[in-house]
Coordinates of C-alpha atoms and ligand atoms in Angstrom, one line a residue:
M27 CA 110.7 79.0 100.8
T28 CA 110.7 80.6 104.7
F29 CA 108.1 83.6 105.7
D30 CA 108.7 86.6 105.7
K31 CA 107.3 90.0 105.1
T32 CA 110.1 91.6 102.9
I33 CA 108.3 92.6 99.9
K34 CA 109.3 90.2 96.4
I35 CA 109.1 91.6 93.2
A36 CA 107.1 88.4 90.8
P37 CA 107.6 89.7 87.1
S38 CA 105.3 87.4 85.3
I39 CA 106.5 85.9 82.1
L40 CA 103.0 86.8 80.2
S41 CA 105.4 90.2 79.1
A42 CA 108.6 88.3 78.2
D43 CA 109.6 87.2 74.4
F44 CA 107.9 83.7 74.7
A45 CA 110.3 82.4 71.9
D46 CA 113.3 82.6 74.3
F47 CA 111.7 82.0 78.2
G48 CA 115.4 80.8 79.3
R49 CA 116.6 83.1 78.5
E50 CA 114.1 86.2 79.9
I51 CA 114.4 84.1 82.9
R52 CA 118.1 84.5 83.8
A53 CA 117.4 87.5 82.7
I54 CA 115.6 88.6 85.5
E55 CA 117.2 87.1 87.9
A56 CA 120.7 88.7 87.1
E57 CA 119.0 92.1 87.2
G58 CA 117.6 90.7 91.1
C59 CA 114.0 89.2 90.4
D60 CA 111.9 87.6 94.2
W61 CA 109.2 85.3 92.7
V62 CA 109.3 84.0 89.3
H63 CA 105.1 84.1 88.0
V64 CA 104.2 81.5 85.3
D65 CA 100.4 82.4 84.1
V66 CA 98.9 79.6 83.4
M67 CA 95.2 80.1 81.2
D68 CA 92.9 77.6 79.7
G69 CA 91.2 79.6 77.1
H70 CA 87.5 78.9 79.2
F71 CA 88.2 80.1 82.3
V72 CA 90.3 83.5 81.0
P73 CA 89.7 84.6 77.6
N74 CA 93.5 83.4 76.8
L75 CA 95.2 80.1 76.6
T76 CA 98.6 80.4 77.5
F77 CA 101.0 76.8 79.0
G78 CA 100.6 74.3 80.5
P79 CA 102.6 71.7 82.4
P80 CA 105.7 70.9 80.1
L81 CA 106.5 74.3 79.6
C82 CA 106.4 74.8 83.3
K83 CA 109.4 71.8 83.0
A84 CA 111.2 73.3 80.6
I85 CA 111.6 76.6 81.9
R86 CA 111.3 75.4 85.7
K87 CA 115.4 74.1 84.4
H88 CA 116.0 77.7 84.6
I89 CA 114.8 79.7 87.6
T90 CA 117.1 79.3 91.2
T91 CA 114.3 82.1 92.5
V92 CA 111.0 80.4 93.3
M93 CA 108.7 79.8 90.4
D94 CA 104.9 80.7 91.5
V95 CA 102.5 79.2 89.2
H96 CA 99.1 81.5 88.9
L97 CA 96.3 78.5 88.0
M98 CA 93.6 80.8 85.9
I99 CA 92.4 77.2 84.7
A100 CA 89.3 75.5 85.2
P101 CA 88.5 73.1 86.4
V102 CA 91.8 72.5 88.5
D103 CA 91.9 69.6 90.6
P104 CA 92.7 67.1 87.1
Y105 CA 96.0 69.1 86.9
I106 CA 96.9 70.0 89.8
E107 CA 99.7 66.4 90.5
A108 CA 100.8 67.6 86.6
F109 CA 102.1 71.5 87.7
A110 CA 103.7 70.3 91.6
E111 CA 105.7 67.7 89.0
A112 CA 106.2 70.6 87.2
G113 CA 108.4 71.9 89.5
A114 CA 106.3 74.3 90.5
D115 CA 107.2 76.4 94.4
I116 CA 103.5 77.4 94.9
I117 CA 100.2 77.1 93.4
T118 CA 97.4 79.3 93.5
A119 CA 94.3 78.8 92.0
H120 CA 90.9 81.4 91.3
L121 CA 87.7 80.9 94.4
E122 CA 85.6 81.3 91.1
A123 CA 87.3 78.1 89.3
G124 CA 84.4 75.8 90.4
P125 CA 82.4 74.8 93.8
H126 CA 85.2 73.2 96.2
T127 CA 88.3 75.6 96.2
H128 CA 88.9 74.2 99.7
R129 CA 89.2 70.4 97.9
T130 CA 91.3 72.2 95.8
L131 CA 93.8 73.4 98.2
Q132 CA 93.7 70.7 100.4
A133 CA 95.0 69.0 97.4
I134 CA 98.1 71.4 96.4
K135 CA 98.8 70.9 100.1
A136 CA 98.6 67.4 99.9
T137 CA 101.8 67.0 97.2
G138 CA 103.4 69.2 99.7
K139 CA 103.5 72.4 97.4
K140 CA 102.2 75.7 99.0
A141 CA 99.0 77.1 97.9
G142 CA 97.4 80.4 97.4
L143 CA 93.6 81.7 96.8
A144 CA 93.5 84.5 94.0
L145 CA 90.6 86.3 93.9
N146 CA 88.5 87.9 91.2
P147 CA 87.9 92.1 91.5
G148 CA 84.2 90.9 91.8
T149 CA 84.4 88.7 94.5
S150 CA 84.0 89.7 98.6
V151 CA 87.8 88.7 100.4
D152 CA 85.2 87.8 103.0
A153 CA 84.6 84.8 101.4
A154 CA 88.7 83.9 101.8
V155 CA 88.1 83.7 105.5
P156 CA 87.0 79.8 105.8
L157 CA 90.2 78.8 103.9
L158 CA 92.7 80.8 105.1
D159 CA 94.3 78.2 107.7
L160 CA 94.7 76.3 104.6
V161 CA 96.9 78.6 102.1
D162 CA 100.3 80.1 102.5
L163 CA 98.9 82.6 99.7
V164 CA 96.1 84.7 99.1
C165 CA 96.3 86.3 95.5
V166 CA 94.1 89.7 95.2
M167 CA 93.7 90.6 91.4
T168 CA 93.8 94.4 90.2
V169 CA 93.0 93.5 87.4
N170 CA 90.2 91.1 85.3
P171 CA 92.4 88.2 84.5
G172 CA 93.3 87.2 81.2
Y173 CA 95.7 89.6 79.9
G174 CA 98.6 91.4 81.0
G175 CA 98.4 95.3 80.5
Q176 CA 95.3 96.1 82.0
K177 CA 94.1 99.5 84.2
F178 CA 94.6 98.7 87.5
I179 CA 91.5 98.6 89.8
H180 CA 91.8 101.1 92.3
S181 CA 88.5 99.9 94.6
Q182 CA 90.9 96.6 95.6
V183 CA 93.2 98.2 97.8
D184 CA 90.3 98.5 100.4
Q185 CA 90.2 94.6 100.1
I186 CA 93.4 94.4 100.3
R187 CA 93.3 96.8 103.6
R188 CA 90.7 94.2 104.7
L189 CA 92.1 90.9 103.9
R190 CA 95.2 92.1 105.6
S191 CA 93.1 92.3 108.9
L192 CA 91.6 89.5 108.3
I193 CA 94.9 87.6 108.2
G194 CA 95.5 88.1 111.0
D195 CA 99.0 87.4 113.0
R196 CA 98.7 84.4 110.3
P197 CA 102.1 83.3 108.3
V198 CA 99.8 84.4 105.3
H199 CA 101.5 86.7 101.7
I200 CA 99.4 89.3 99.7
E201 CA 100.3 89.1 96.7
V202 CA 99.3 91.4 93.9
D203 CA 98.2 90.9 90.6
G204 CA 97.5 93.4 88.3
G205 CA 98.3 96.9 86.4
V206 CA 101.3 96.5 89.4
D207 CA 103.9 99.7 88.9
P208 CA 106.2 102.1 90.6
V209 CA 102.4 104.0 90.7
T210 CA 100.5 101.3 92.4
A211 CA 103.2 99.4 93.9
P212 CA 103.2 102.1 96.9
L213 CA 98.7 101.7 97.0
V214 CA 98.5 98.0 97.7
V215 CA 101.8 97.7 100.0
D216 CA 100.6 100.5 102.5
A217 CA 97.8 98.2 102.4
G218 CA 99.2 95.5 103.6
A219 CA 100.5 93.5 100.3
D220 CA 104.3 91.8 100.4
V221 CA 104.2 90.2 96.8
L222 CA 103.9 92.6 93.8
V223 CA 103.4 90.4 90.1
A224 CA 103.7 92.4 87.0
G225 CA 104.4 91.6 83.7
S226 CA 104.5 94.9 81.6
A227 CA 106.0 97.5 84.5
V228 CA 108.8 95.2 84.9
Y229 CA 109.6 93.9 81.1
R230 CA 108.5 97.8 79.8
G231 CA 111.3 99.4 77.2
G232 CA 113.7 96.0 78.1
S233 CA 114.7 92.3 76.3
A234 CA 117.0 89.9 77.2
E235 CA 119.4 92.0 75.1
T236 CA 118.6 94.6 77.1
S237 CA 118.0 93.2 81.2
S238 CA 119.9 96.0 82.8
V239 CA 116.5 97.8 82.0
Y240 CA 114.1 95.6 83.3
G241 CA 116.4 95.5 86.3
A242 CA 115.7 99.9 86.1
N243 CA 111.9 99.0 86.4
M244 CA 111.9 96.6 89.0
R245 CA 114.1 98.7 91.0
A246 CA 111.8 101.2 91.0
I247 CA 108.6 99.3 91.7
R248 CA 110.3 98.5 94.8
E249 CA 111.7 101.5 96.0
A250 CA 108.3 103.6 95.4
A251 CA 106.8 100.1 97.1
Q252 CA 109.8 100.4 100.1
I253 CA 109.1 104.3 100.1
E254 CA 106.1 103.3 101.6
R255 CA 106.9 100.6 104.1
K256 CA 109.4 103.6 105.8
M257 CA 106.6 105.8 105.9
T258 CA 104.3 104.2 107.5
A259 CA 106.3 101.7 109.8
Ligands
LIG23 C1 96.6 88.8 84.1 C2 97.5 87.8 85.3 C3 98.9 88.5 85.0 C4 99.2 89.5 84.3 C5 100.2 91.1 84.9 O1 95.6 87.8 83.8 O2 97.6 86.9 85.9 O3 100.2 87.8 85.5 O4 100.4 89.0 83.3 O5 100.4 91.6 84.0 P1 100.7 92.9 84.2 O6 101.8 93.3 85.3 O7 101.2 93.9 82.9 O8 99.7 93.6 84.2
LIG24 ZN1 99.0 86.5 87.5

């Protein structure tokens, strides 16, 4: 995985058919996604429960792009090794998940995986400053984590813009997660984001059998975002 600032679409499989992950992943990859975003929830840090390392390991076999694992769990540290072994390429932990985020990021880096830091909407991006030299990605949440299909929180756009300037020329991705669609994608790209996570806006109206809908949904997001890039270039 090399660093580049091209726009990347990362469908969240939280909106896929859980009974058919293999086919769902092959469908979004065939339709041109860049990364596959995997939302891990523990029913404690966030109110919802999803899946753990064994399922990540099972779906890894179907992923040929990048497995982007978003850990919404607390504590994080006891599980890092297991998610690394399950085949994650990027492991993202929340700043709010515990008091020792620096240690958590060091532990992720020690596995040889890329390290991501996620920030809830209630957290100032300034809190990421001491950690920016340790991370490969900062994930700015544009919803409160826990569920797909929530409304985009517009006040986060200014936070993304500020984060972009705080990152400066470090090779750090800005990922945006929550409520990203063809209307909100241009706003976050203009503010400096390059990785767009989208669940409902990718899976809406489609299925693994009608995967061209996924393709059309992803193209709509990408094109809206790229128009913004060209206009501000
Ligand atoms: C929210 C998750 C997101 C979510 C995105 O807790 O981290 O990845 O599934 O879904 P949409 O795009 O539907 O907001
Ligand atoms: Zn996510």
